[in-house]
Structure formats: C-alpha cells, structure tokens
Amino acid sequence: MAGISNAAVAQIDIARRSARVGSGPVLARFRSSREELEHCAKLGLAFLPWRPLGGIANAKGHAERHSAIHQAANETGTNVHRITHTWELALAPAVIPIPRASSSESIRDFAAAADLELTADQFAPPSV
C-alpha cells in the first residue's frame, strides 16, 4: 500500500500511477476536501480524514456556526462531537477517520458514532 497526505485530485492520480497499484489502495488524507474524498470513493481508494471540521476542540464553534450540527445533536440526544464523527463516517464507504482523542469521553463518542443514524435532514453536511 501507498499513503499520501494533503493531496489534490491530480496528486492522488500521480501517486496511483507511481506506486503501480492500479486500482489498489492508495490512502489519501486531506482534512477539508470533499473533492478529494469523492475522487477516492469513485476509485475505490481509502480516504483518511484527520480532525473533522478542525477537530474536537473546534467542534462546538462549528456547531454554533452550522446550526444543523447543533440541531442534530439536540434531536438525537447526543453531542456535537458524536454528530461530527457520524457525519464523517457516512460520507463514503472508503472513509477511515483518524480521530484525535484527548479524553475517554472523546473515544467513546467516536466509537458510538458508528451506531448513530442521522436522518436526511440531520445529515445535511456543513461546508468544511
């Protein structure tokens, strides 16, 4: 496997050709890029986002600016951290998040995110 970080779509394609992995698993990570995520999903490549929406430390601020996150947290009886992780996991099957956890609560929120289901209205992704 090959891994690249903070790569644009063209760089992902160059890495695939250079690594001679054909349609194999080149891993790409870019914190705030929907275009790269969609490209990786189309090619069947893993996409490893790091610190969604700027990380847990910034999740509350993002929730304040993006009311859909806060509203979804209220509606599901959870918190903005879990909503952020759930949203990230639901973006594409190839998403393998790299969370940053500074507490056991953060770890539990991340683990529980896989079991939380959002409605279509709650899933309306914020711009990142």
XYZ file of N, CA, C and O in Angstrom:
512
model
N 0.838 -1.188 0.000
C 0.000 0.000 0.000
C 0.876 1.242 0.000
O 2.006 1.218 0.469
N 0.314 2.279 -0.515
C 0.993 3.570 -0.517
C 0.103 4.566 0.190
O -1.123 4.454 0.155
N 0.690 5.519 0.847
C -0.087 6.545 1.519
C 0.435 7.916 1.166
O 1.637 8.115 1.041
N -0.473 8.858 0.969
C -0.089 10.239 0.701
C -0.925 11.142 1.600
O -1.979 10.748 2.078
N -0.433 12.324 1.816
C -1.115 13.235 2.725
C -1.305 14.591 2.069
O -0.425 15.068 1.347
N -2.457 15.205 2.346
C -2.777 16.545 1.833
C -2.596 16.642 0.321
O -1.955 17.551 -0.189
N -3.178 15.687 -0.381
C -3.016 15.617 -1.829
C -4.265 16.090 -2.549
O -5.381 15.811 -2.135
N -4.054 16.769 -3.640
C -5.139 17.172 -4.529
C -5.468 15.990 -5.446
O -4.720 15.014 -5.511
N -6.572 16.079 -6.164
C -7.010 15.005 -7.046
C -5.900 14.599 -8.020
O -5.603 13.414 -8.180
N -5.268 15.541 -8.663
C -4.200 15.221 -9.629
C -3.047 14.495 -8.941
O -2.464 13.564 -9.504
N -2.727 14.879 -7.720
C -1.641 14.228 -6.985
C -2.018 12.802 -6.582
O -1.163 11.913 -6.564
N -3.280 12.573 -6.283
C -3.748 11.222 -5.978
C -3.548 10.332 -7.198
O -3.053 9.211 -7.098
N -3.899 10.850 -8.379
C -3.733 10.073 -9.609
C -2.262 9.800 -9.909
O -1.898 8.700 -10.325
N -1.408 10.777 -9.690
C 0.035 10.580 -9.894
C 0.556 9.508 -8.944
O 1.332 8.627 -9.334
N 0.128 9.553 -7.689
C 0.573 8.565 -6.705
C 0.129 7.161 -7.106
O 0.901 6.201 -6.970
N -1.084 7.036 -7.610
C -1.570 5.718 -8.052
C -0.702 5.180 -9.172
O -0.323 4.011 -9.167
N -0.378 6.035 -10.142
C 0.464 5.589 -11.258
C 1.881 5.284 -10.790
O 2.471 4.290 -11.188
N 2.418 6.119 -9.938
C 3.797 5.958 -9.465
C 3.964 4.712 -8.609
O 4.998 4.057 -8.655
N 2.954 4.399 -7.814
C 3.041 3.244 -6.924
C 2.745 1.939 -7.649
O 2.924 0.868 -7.090
N 2.285 2.056 -8.880
C 1.927 0.886 -9.690
C 0.948 -0.031 -8.958
O 1.099 -1.233 -8.947
N -0.042 0.583 -8.339
C -1.026 -0.224 -7.625
C -2.336 -0.325 -8.390
O -3.291 -0.874 -7.880
N -2.365 0.176 -9.612
C -3.592 0.092 -10.402
C -4.754 0.718 -9.667
O -4.724 1.879 -9.327
N -5.752 -0.066 -9.381
C -6.898 0.459 -8.645
C -6.798 0.109 -7.165
O -7.758 0.172 -6.437
N -5.612 -0.283 -6.735
C -5.395 -0.712 -5.352
C -5.483 0.421 -4.351
O -5.804 1.547 -4.672
N -5.179 0.110 -3.121
C -5.467 1.017 -2.008
C -4.412 2.090 -1.751
O -3.610 1.966 -0.842
N -4.405 3.120 -2.545
C -3.628 4.302 -2.193
C -4.438 5.032 -1.132
O -5.634 5.250 -1.295
N -3.815 5.373 -0.043
C -4.515 6.038 1.048
C -4.282 7.534 0.944
O -3.143 7.972 0.839
N -5.325 8.297 0.979
C -5.202 9.744 0.861
C -5.817 10.412 2.080
O -6.825 9.956 2.595
N -5.197 11.486 2.527
C -5.745 12.216 3.660
C -5.720 13.698 3.361
O -4.720 14.250 2.948
N -6.838 14.328 3.566
C -6.925 15.774 3.401
C -8.079 16.226 4.250
O -9.208 15.817 4.037
N -7.825 17.039 5.241
C -8.805 17.332 6.273
C -10.089 17.964 5.754
O -11.158 17.693 6.260
N -10.011 18.802 4.761
C -11.196 19.588 4.418
C -11.551 19.545 2.945
O -12.018 20.513 2.400
N -11.369 18.408 2.307
C -11.579 18.398 0.875
C -12.600 17.368 0.424
O -12.337 16.178 0.384
N -13.758 17.840 0.076
C -14.822 16.975 -0.428
C -14.456 16.420 -1.814
O -14.750 15.270 -2.121
N -13.812 17.244 -2.637
C -13.457 16.803 -3.990
C -12.520 15.590 -3.958
O -12.719 14.619 -4.687
N -11.523 15.625 -3.097
C -10.586 14.505 -2.996
C -11.278 13.268 -2.434
O -11.028 12.150 -2.883
N -12.172 13.460 -1.471
C -12.929 12.342 -0.905
C -13.759 11.666 -1.988
O -13.736 10.442 -2.134
N -14.484 12.460 -2.767
C -15.328 11.894 -3.821
C -14.493 11.178 -4.871
O -14.890 10.131 -5.393
N -13.307 11.725 -5.186
C -12.421 11.097 -6.163
C -11.944 9.740 -5.640
O -11.971 8.747 -6.368
N -11.525 9.688 -4.388
C -11.072 8.428 -3.793
C -12.202 7.407 -3.764
O -11.993 6.232 -4.069
N -13.405 7.841 -3.395
C -14.547 6.927 -3.342
C -14.827 6.354 -4.730
O -15.081 5.154 -4.875
N -14.764 7.197 -5.752
C -15.014 6.751 -7.125
C -13.996 5.701 -7.555
O -14.321 4.743 -8.249
N -12.749 5.853 -7.091
C -11.679 4.937 -7.473
C -11.556 3.738 -6.529
O -10.722 2.868 -6.744
N -12.351 3.722 -5.472
C -12.269 2.628 -4.509
C -11.051 2.721 -3.611
O -10.559 1.702 -3.122
N -10.573 3.931 -3.389
C -9.402 4.146 -2.540
C -9.836 4.558 -1.143
O -10.847 5.235 -0.972
N -9.062 4.179 -0.166
C -9.348 4.602 1.204
C -9.057 6.091 1.343
O -8.136 6.621 0.723
N -9.850 6.753 2.146
C -9.681 8.181 2.415
C -9.654 8.349 3.925
O -10.581 7.946 4.616
N -8.572 8.907 4.453
C -8.380 9.012 5.891
C -8.446 10.465 6.350
O -7.429 11.144 6.442
N -9.635 10.974 6.634
C -9.729 12.358 7.104
C -9.199 12.480 8.530
O -9.378 11.586 9.354
N -8.561 13.577 8.788
C -7.961 13.837 10.087
C -8.613 15.063 10.695
O -8.727 16.093 10.038
N -9.050 14.945 11.911
C -9.649 16.052 12.649
C -10.796 16.699 11.878
O -10.674 17.814 11.380
N -11.946 16.012 11.805
C -13.061 16.568 11.043
C -13.465 17.937 11.560
O -13.489 18.186 12.750
N -13.747 18.803 10.644
C -14.174 20.166 10.964
C -13.188 20.882 11.864
O -13.542 21.731 12.663
N -11.897 20.515 11.761
C -10.876 21.180 12.557
C -10.623 20.529 13.893
O -9.827 20.996 14.685
N -11.271 19.425 14.187
C -11.021 18.690 15.411
C -12.064 18.930 16.483
O -12.872 19.840 16.413
N -12.020 18.077 17.474
C -12.960 18.133 18.587
C -12.923 19.492 19.269
O -13.946 20.032 19.660
N -11.738 20.062 19.410
C -11.616 21.352 20.100
C -12.419 22.444 19.405
O -12.880 23.383 20.046
N -12.596 22.315 18.113
C -13.331 23.327 17.357
C -14.765 22.919 17.042
O -15.500 23.684 16.436
N -15.169 21.720 17.455
C -16.497 21.222 17.086
C -17.609 22.116 17.613
O -18.584 22.383 16.912
N -17.489 22.593 18.839
C -18.540 23.451 19.390
C -18.659 24.738 18.575
O -19.768 25.170 18.249
N -17.536 25.344 18.218
C -17.572 26.560 17.398
C -18.205 26.312 16.050
O -18.993 27.124 15.564
N -17.895 25.167 15.448
C -18.513 24.816 14.168
C -20.006 24.599 14.341
O -20.797 24.977 13.491
N -20.373 23.980 15.456
C -21.798 23.747 15.697
C -22.538 25.063 15.834
O -23.676 25.188 15.390
N -21.898 26.045 16.427
C -22.539 27.356 16.563
C -22.689 28.042 15.211
O -23.663 28.710 14.949
N -21.696 27.854 14.340
C -21.756 28.468 13.006
C -22.618 27.659 12.043
O -23.124 28.185 11.069
N -22.721 26.360 12.277
C -23.504 25.465 11.425
C -24.597 24.860 12.285
O -24.424 23.810 12.880
N -25.720 25.522 12.325
C -26.790 25.133 13.248
C -27.272 23.698 13.038
O -27.801 23.091 13.963
N -27.078 23.139 11.848
C -27.533 21.764 11.602
C -26.820 20.777 12.519
O -27.423 19.785 12.954
N -25.559 21.016 12.842
C -24.819 20.122 13.740
C -25.429 20.183 15.139
O -25.712 19.156 15.753
N -25.625 21.379 15.626
C -26.201 21.564 16.961
C -27.617 21.002 17.016
O -27.995 20.314 17.974
N -28.404 21.258 16.001
C -29.780 20.770 15.948
C -29.804 19.241 15.931
O -30.596 18.617 16.646
N -28.942 18.617 15.128
C -28.889 17.154 15.070
C -28.474 16.577 16.424
O -29.002 15.548 16.855
N -27.538 17.224 17.102
C -27.125 16.762 18.435
C -28.307 16.815 19.401
O -28.545 15.866 20.161
N -29.064 17.902 19.368
C -30.240 18.022 20.236
C -31.291 16.966 19.902
O -31.869 16.343 20.796
N -31.546 16.767 18.624
C -32.579 15.823 18.197
C -32.225 14.377 18.536
O -33.110 13.561 18.788
N -30.946 14.046 18.516
C -30.525 12.669 18.784
C -30.143 12.453 20.240
O -29.823 11.328 20.639
N -30.144 13.515 21.028
C -29.791 13.385 22.433
C -28.323 13.088 22.655
O -27.942 12.432 23.617
N -27.495 13.564 21.761
C -26.056 13.326 21.879
C -25.334 14.670 21.844
O -25.897 15.681 22.215
N -24.103 14.695 21.377
C -23.345 15.940 21.359
C -22.741 16.198 19.981
O -22.780 15.334 19.105
N -22.194 17.384 19.812
C -21.651 17.781 18.503
C -20.476 16.906 18.092
O -20.253 16.693 16.901
N -19.723 16.378 19.049
C -18.589 15.518 18.708
C -19.079 14.253 18.002
O -18.567 13.872 16.956
N -20.100 13.615 18.582
C -20.609 12.377 18.000
C -21.273 12.646 16.652
O -21.121 11.863 15.710
N -21.992 13.751 16.531
C -22.616 14.098 15.255
C -21.543 14.313 14.191
O -21.656 13.835 13.054
N -20.485 15.012 14.554
C -19.394 15.261 13.609
C -18.783 13.951 13.131
O -18.564 13.749 11.937
N -18.534 13.020 14.039
C -17.965 11.725 13.653
C -18.946 10.914 12.807
O -18.544 10.279 11.837
N -20.217 10.930 13.175
C -21.225 10.187 12.416
C -21.308 10.719 10.989
O -21.348 9.952 10.024
N -21.328 12.038 10.869
C -21.381 12.668 9.544
C -20.170 12.249 8.718
O -20.291 11.874 7.555
N -18.997 12.270 9.340
C -17.768 11.916 8.632
C -17.807 10.462 8.153
O -17.464 10.172 7.004
N -18.217 9.548 9.017
C -18.285 8.129 8.641
C -19.281 7.881 7.511
O -19.100 6.969 6.701
N -20.342 8.677 7.446
C -21.387 8.471 6.453
C -21.046 9.069 5.084
O -21.778 8.843 4.122
N -19.950 9.784 4.988
C -19.612 10.441 3.719
C -19.374 9.461 2.582
O -19.762 9.704 1.447
N -18.694 8.349 2.870
C -18.393 7.359 1.836
C -17.908 6.086 2.517
O -17.332 6.146 3.603
N -18.118 4.935 1.881
C -17.670 3.673 2.478
C -16.155 3.599 2.675
O -15.678 2.859 3.522
N -15.414 4.355 1.898
C -13.951 4.289 1.968
C -13.350 5.197 3.045
O -12.150 5.259 3.193
N -14.188 5.889 3.807
C -13.679 6.801 4.825
C -13.215 6.015 6.046
O -13.954 5.202 6.604
N -11.963 6.246 6.424
C -11.384 5.669 7.635
C -10.846 6.846 8.446
O -9.733 7.312 8.229
N -11.648 7.375 9.357
C -11.243 8.578 10.087
C -10.023 8.367 10.982
O -9.788 7.278 11.490
N -9.287 9.431 11.150
C -8.183 9.476 12.098
C -8.594 10.486 13.167
O -8.357 11.680 13.038
N -9.259 10.007 14.213
C -9.719 10.944 15.239
C -8.580 11.338 16.173
O -7.593 10.627 16.297
N -8.754 12.440 16.802
C -7.830 12.865 17.850
C -8.639 12.856 19.134
O -9.649 13.543 19.248
N -8.216 12.066 20.084
C -8.951 11.952 21.333
C -8.080 12.439 22.485
O -6.955 11.998 22.650
N -8.624 13.364 23.244
C -7.889 13.876 24.398
C -8.515 13.402 25.711
O -8.024 13.723 26.775
N -9.595 12.628 25.595
C -10.249 12.130 26.798
C -10.957 10.824 26.482
O -11.220 10.503 25.320
N -11.291 10.087 27.527
C -12.032 8.838 27.319
C -13.417 9.132 26.741
O -13.963 8.336 25.979
N -13.984 10.283 27.071
C -15.286 10.667 26.514
C -15.201 10.819 24.996
O -16.087 10.386 24.262
N -14.113 11.420 24.523
C -13.922 11.572 23.077
C -13.828 10.221 22.393
O -14.374 10.015 21.314
N -13.136 9.286 23.014
C -13.002 7.946 22.446
C -14.368 7.261 22.388
O -14.728 6.653 21.380
N -15.147 7.382 23.460
C -16.493 6.782 23.473
C -17.382 7.431 22.410
O -18.145 6.743 21.728
N -17.290 8.753 22.257
C -18.088 9.438 21.232
C -17.734 8.935 19.840
O -18.611 8.699 19.010
N -16.446 8.766 19.585
C -16.033 8.292 18.276
C -16.550 6.877 18.033
O -17.096 6.571 16.978
N -16.389 5.991 19.015
C -16.841 4.607 18.855
C -18.353 4.540 18.665
O -18.854 3.760 17.848
N -19.104 5.342 19.402
C -20.571 5.322 19.315
C -21.081 5.936 18.019
O -22.211 5.674 17.610
N -20.267 6.737 17.364
C -20.697 7.396 16.127
C -21.054 6.388 15.043
O -21.942 6.637 14.228
N -20.409 5.246 15.039
C -20.676 4.238 14.013
C -22.090 3.677 14.121
O -22.639 3.201 13.129
N -22.688 3.743 15.303
C -24.026 3.193 15.505
C -25.134 4.236 15.430
O -26.314 3.894 15.462
N -24.768 5.498 15.342
C -25.761 6.566 15.294
C -26.206 6.781 13.855
O -25.384 6.883 12.952
N -27.496 6.806 13.624
C -28.022 7.054 12.285
C -28.663 8.437 12.253
O -29.424 8.794 13.141
N -28.343 9.178 11.227
C -28.905 10.515 11.043
C -29.974 10.471 9.961
O -29.867 9.707 9.003
N -30.998 11.296 10.112
C -31.999 11.433 9.062
C -31.386 12.243 7.922
O -30.319 12.849 8.082
N -32.055 12.274 6.802
C -31.557 13.057 5.667
C -31.406 14.529 6.047
O -30.428 15.175 5.674
N -32.349 15.056 6.813
C -32.253 16.451 7.242
C -31.085 16.672 8.179
O -30.381 17.669 8.094
N -30.853 15.717 9.089
C -29.743 15.860 10.034
C -28.405 15.678 9.344
O -27.400 16.192 9.789
N -28.400 14.940 8.248
C -27.150 14.650 7.553
C -26.681 15.787 6.669
O -25.559 15.778 6.216
N -27.490 16.795 6.460
C -27.089 17.910 5.597
C -25.705 18.376 6.026
O -25.552 18.973 7.070
N -24.666 18.047 5.248
C -23.301 18.320 5.691
C -22.976 19.803 5.700
O -23.382 20.540 4.811
N -22.244 20.244 6.721
C -21.797 21.627 6.758
C -20.682 21.826 5.731
O -20.038 20.869 5.341
N -20.475 23.033 5.304
C -19.341 23.289 4.422
C -18.094 23.248 5.282
O -18.073 23.735 6.402
N -17.067 22.604 4.767
C -15.810 22.478 5.522
C -14.680 23.109 4.766
O -14.734 23.319 3.612
